[in-house]
């Protein structure tokens, strides 16, 4: 009998049969990075490597009960929250994580893998902004997703820096904006991820755009950030290490069928 020694991470998200996104993908990342994952299921998906055909949401009480039972039994080192489709899920998860303010929280609230939330989308994003963002250690989203979230508090376009500053003033520690321009001296094939903190830009990491298309690239990055935070890294270091890991997973991506490429999250331990 041996007690758990690797960090425990609790992730909230959908169950994707392909394992390209959601909690199934997160668990693979956590395992590859020497962490143990615990999962709370918010939805069941029907889909393949090309598309999602249907989605069955979990009852909000079940979401709460799954998390509460786990957290009463084990101490977690970090939380990850993936894409949310349901306002009651967002509220319930926000209440749960508020009881554990010392555990880092990575919030990755958008996913191209899942359908839009429909006519409740604006209200859902408002709940995410009001209840989850203030508790977040690292909020990860693309430029387009940042603009979509910003529509819940402003009517006209604003610079990225203004939107990020607003989120940090709400209480979010860091905002990682993916797919930003790499800057002078780089071609169109080079993009960047920019990490912002209270004092402005903390990291600006350029990377060569890899041919895809990929399923689950963003979720791989956010899960890796959560893993490195759980292992004790500070946020800039966790982001640096997670980007390196994600690029490796994409470089070794696999095509399961006729759909998109799926990151190989176990590429470091896969026999050659």
Coordinates of C-alpha atoms in Angstrom, one line a residue:
X1 CA 0.0 0.0 0.0
X2 CA 1.4 3.4 -1.0
X3 CA -0.1 6.8 -0.6
X4 CA -0.6 9.1 -3.6
X5 CA 2.5 11.0 -4.2
X6 CA 2.0 12.6 -7.7
X7 CA -0.1 15.8 -7.8
X8 CA -3.9 15.4 -8.1
X9 CA -5.7 17.6 -10.6
X10 CA -9.5 17.9 -10.9
X11 CA -10.8 18.7 -14.3
X12 CA -14.3 19.6 -15.4
X13 CA -15.5 18.9 -18.9
X14 CA -17.2 16.7 -21.5
X15 CA -16.4 13.1 -22.3
X16 CA -15.2 13.0 -25.9
X17 CA -15.3 9.4 -27.4
X18 CA -12.3 10.3 -29.6
X19 CA -10.3 11.6 -26.7
X20 CA -9.5 14.8 -28.6
X21 CA -11.0 17.2 -26.1
X22 CA -12.6 17.3 -22.7
X23 CA -11.7 15.3 -19.7
X24 CA -10.5 12.2 -21.5
X25 CA -7.8 14.4 -23.3
X26 CA -7.0 16.1 -20.0
X27 CA -6.4 12.8 -18.2
X28 CA -3.9 11.8 -20.9
X29 CA -2.0 15.0 -20.5
X30 CA -1.9 14.8 -16.7
X31 CA -0.6 11.2 -16.8
X32 CA 2.1 12.1 -19.4
X33 CA 3.3 14.9 -17.1
X34 CA 3.5 12.8 -13.9
X35 CA 0.2 13.9 -12.4
X36 CA -3.0 12.0 -11.6
X37 CA -6.2 13.3 -13.0
X38 CA -9.7 13.2 -11.4
X39 CA -12.6 14.1 -13.7
X40 CA -16.1 15.6 -13.4
X41 CA -18.2 15.0 -16.4
X42 CA -20.4 17.9 -17.6
X43 CA -21.6 16.3 -20.9
X44 CA -21.5 13.1 -23.0
X45 CA -20.6 13.6 -26.7
X46 CA -21.5 11.6 -29.8
X47 CA -18.8 12.2 -32.4
X48 CA -15.8 11.1 -34.3
X49 CA -12.5 12.8 -35.4
X50 CA -14.4 15.0 -37.8
X51 CA -17.4 16.3 -36.0
X52 CA -19.7 16.2 -33.0
X53 CA -23.1 14.9 -33.9
X54 CA -24.9 15.3 -30.5
X55 CA -24.4 16.3 -26.9
X56 CA -26.1 15.2 -23.7
X57 CA -25.5 17.5 -20.8
X58 CA -25.1 16.2 -17.2
X59 CA -27.6 17.3 -14.6
X60 CA -26.1 20.2 -12.7
X61 CA -26.7 18.5 -9.4
X62 CA -24.7 15.5 -10.7
X63 CA -21.8 17.9 -11.6
X64 CA -21.8 19.3 -8.1
X65 CA -22.1 15.8 -6.5
X66 CA -19.3 14.3 -8.6
X67 CA -16.9 17.1 -7.5
X68 CA -18.0 17.3 -3.8
X69 CA -17.5 13.5 -3.3
X70 CA -14.1 13.6 -4.9
X71 CA -13.0 16.7 -2.9
X72 CA -14.1 15.3 0.4
X73 CA -11.9 12.2 -0.3
X74 CA -8.7 13.7 -1.7
X75 CA -6.7 16.9 -1.7
X76 CA -6.1 18.3 -5.2
X77 CA -3.2 20.4 -6.3
X78 CA -4.9 22.2 -9.1
X79 CA -8.2 22.6 -11.1
X80 CA -8.8 22.8 -14.8
X81 CA -12.2 23.9 -16.2
X82 CA -12.8 23.3 -19.9
X83 CA -15.5 24.5 -22.2
X84 CA -18.8 25.2 -20.6
X85 CA -22.2 24.9 -22.3
X86 CA -24.6 25.3 -19.4
X87 CA -25.2 28.3 -17.1
X88 CA -26.0 26.1 -14.1
X89 CA -22.8 24.1 -14.6
X90 CA -20.8 27.3 -14.6
X91 CA -22.5 28.6 -11.4
X92 CA -22.1 25.2 -9.7
X93 CA -18.4 24.9 -10.6
X94 CA -17.7 28.4 -9.5
X95 CA -19.2 27.7 -6.1
X96 CA -17.2 24.5 -5.7
X97 CA -13.8 26.0 -6.6
X98 CA -14.4 29.0 -4.3
X99 CA -13.9 26.6 -1.4
X100 CA -10.3 25.9 -2.5
X101 CA -8.7 29.3 -3.2
X102 CA -5.1 28.0 -2.7
X103 CA -5.3 25.5 -5.6
X104 CA -4.3 27.0 -9.0
X105 CA -7.2 27.2 -11.4
X106 CA -6.8 27.1 -15.2
X107 CA -9.8 28.2 -17.1
X108 CA -10.1 27.3 -20.9
X109 CA -13.8 28.2 -21.5
X110 CA -14.0 27.9 -25.3
X111 CA -13.7 24.9 -27.6
X112 CA -14.2 24.7 -31.4
X113 CA -15.0 21.0 -30.8
X114 CA -18.3 21.8 -29.1
X115 CA -21.3 23.6 -30.5
X116 CA -22.3 27.1 -29.5
X117 CA -24.4 27.5 -26.4
X118 CA -27.2 29.0 -28.5
X119 CA -29.4 31.8 -27.3
X120 CA -28.0 31.6 -23.8
X121 CA -24.4 32.1 -25.0
X122 CA -24.2 35.7 -23.8
X123 CA -25.6 35.0 -20.4
X124 CA -23.3 32.0 -20.0
X125 CA -20.2 34.1 -20.8
X126 CA -21.4 36.8 -18.4
X127 CA -21.6 34.1 -15.6
X128 CA -18.1 32.9 -16.6
X129 CA -16.8 36.4 -16.4
X130 CA -18.5 37.3 -13.1
X131 CA -18.1 34.1 -11.2
X132 CA -15.1 32.1 -12.6
X133 CA -12.7 34.7 -14.0
X134 CA -12.1 36.4 -10.6
X135 CA -11.0 33.0 -9.2
X136 CA -8.8 32.1 -12.1
X137 CA -5.0 31.7 -12.0
X138 CA -4.6 31.4 -15.8
X139 CA -7.4 32.2 -18.3
X140 CA -6.5 30.9 -21.7
X141 CA -8.3 32.0 -24.9
X142 CA -7.6 33.1 -28.5
X143 CA -7.8 36.6 -29.8
X144 CA -11.2 35.9 -31.3
X145 CA -12.4 34.3 -28.1
X146 CA -11.2 37.2 -26.0
X147 CA -13.2 39.6 -28.3
X148 CA -16.3 37.4 -27.9
X149 CA -16.0 37.4 -24.1
X150 CA -15.3 41.2 -24.1
X151 CA -18.7 41.8 -25.9
X152 CA -20.3 41.0 -22.5
X153 CA -18.9 44.3 -21.0
X154 CA -18.2 46.7 -23.9
X155 CA -20.0 47.8 -27.1
X156 CA -17.1 48.9 -29.2
X157 CA -13.8 47.3 -30.2
X158 CA -10.9 47.9 -27.9
X159 CA -7.2 46.9 -27.9
X160 CA -6.3 43.5 -26.6
X161 CA -4.4 45.1 -23.8
X162 CA -7.5 46.9 -22.6
X163 CA -9.6 43.7 -22.5
X164 CA -6.9 41.8 -20.7
X165 CA -6.5 44.6 -18.1
X166 CA -10.2 44.5 -17.4
X167 CA -10.0 40.7 -16.8
X168 CA -7.0 41.1 -14.5
X169 CA -8.7 43.8 -12.6
X170 CA -11.6 41.4 -11.9
X171 CA -9.1 39.2 -10.0
X172 CA -7.7 36.9 -12.7
X173 CA -3.9 36.5 -12.1
X174 CA -2.8 35.8 -15.7
X175 CA -4.3 35.8 -19.2
X176 CA -2.8 33.8 -21.9
X177 CA -3.9 34.9 -25.4
X178 CA -3.1 32.4 -28.1
X179 CA -2.5 33.1 -31.8
X180 CA -1.3 36.7 -31.4
X181 CA 0.9 38.3 -34.1
X182 CA 4.5 37.2 -33.7
X183 CA 5.8 40.7 -34.4
X184 CA 8.3 42.3 -36.8
X185 CA 10.8 40.0 -38.5
X186 CA 8.4 37.0 -38.6
X187 CA 6.5 35.7 -41.5
X188 CA 2.8 34.9 -41.6
X189 CA 3.5 31.2 -40.7
X190 CA 4.8 32.3 -37.3
X191 CA 2.3 33.1 -34.6
X192 CA 2.7 33.7 -30.9
X193 CA 1.2 33.1 -27.5
X194 CA 1.2 36.1 -25.2
X195 CA 1.0 35.9 -21.4
X196 CA -0.2 39.0 -19.6
X197 CA -0.1 39.7 -15.8
X198 CA -0.8 42.7 -13.7
X199 CA 2.2 44.6 -15.0
X200 CA 1.6 43.8 -18.7
X201 CA 3.3 41.3 -21.0
X202 CA 5.0 38.6 -19.1
X203 CA 5.9 36.3 -22.0
X204 CA 5.6 36.5 -25.8
X205 CA 6.5 33.2 -27.3
X206 CA 6.7 32.8 -31.1
X207 CA 6.1 29.4 -32.7
X208 CA 6.0 28.0 -36.2
X209 CA 2.5 27.3 -37.4
X210 CA 2.2 23.5 -37.9
X211 CA 0.0 22.1 -40.8
X212 CA -3.1 20.5 -39.4
X213 CA -5.9 20.7 -38.9
X214 CA -5.8 19.6 -35.3
X215 CA -8.4 18.6 -32.7
X216 CA -7.7 19.6 -29.1
X217 CA -4.5 21.6 -29.5
X218 CA -5.8 24.3 -27.1
X219 CA -7.1 21.8 -24.6
X220 CA -3.7 20.1 -24.6
X221 CA -2.0 23.4 -23.8
X222 CA -4.3 24.4 -20.9
X223 CA -4.1 20.9 -19.4
X224 CA -0.3 21.0 -19.5
X225 CA -0.3 24.4 -17.8
X226 CA -2.5 22.9 -15.0
X227 CA -0.1 20.0 -14.7
X228 CA 3.0 22.1 -14.4
X229 CA 1.3 24.4 -11.9
X230 CA 0.3 21.4 -9.8
X231 CA 3.9 20.3 -9.8
X232 CA 4.9 23.6 -8.3
X233 CA 6.1 25.7 -11.2
X234 CA 5.4 29.4 -11.2
X235 CA 3.0 30.6 -14.0
X236 CA 5.5 31.9 -16.5
X237 CA 7.6 28.7 -16.3
X238 CA 4.4 26.5 -16.4
X239 CA 3.4 28.3 -19.6
X240 CA 6.8 27.9 -21.2
X241 CA 7.0 24.2 -20.4
X242 CA 3.4 23.6 -21.4
X243 CA 4.0 25.2 -24.8
X244 CA 7.1 23.1 -25.4
X245 CA 5.1 19.9 -24.5
X246 CA 2.1 20.9 -26.7
X247 CA 4.3 21.6 -29.8
X248 CA 5.8 18.1 -29.3
X249 CA 2.3 16.6 -29.1
X250 CA 1.3 18.4 -32.3
X251 CA 4.4 17.4 -34.1
X252 CA 3.7 13.8 -33.3
X253 CA -0.1 14.1 -34.0
X254 CA -2.0 11.1 -35.3
X255 CA -5.0 10.8 -37.7
X256 CA -7.4 8.2 -36.3
X257 CA -9.7 8.1 -39.2
X258 CA -11.0 10.5 -41.9
X259 CA -11.1 13.5 -39.6
X260 CA -8.6 15.9 -38.1
X261 CA -5.3 15.2 -36.5
X262 CA -5.3 14.4 -32.8
X263 CA -2.3 15.5 -30.6
X264 CA -0.2 12.6 -29.4
X265 CA -0.2 13.5 -25.7
X266 CA 2.0 10.5 -24.8
X267 CA 4.7 11.1 -27.5
X268 CA 7.4 11.3 -24.8
X269 CA 6.7 7.8 -23.6
X270 CA 5.6 6.1 -26.8
X271 CA 8.1 3.4 -28.0
X272 CA 9.8 4.3 -31.2

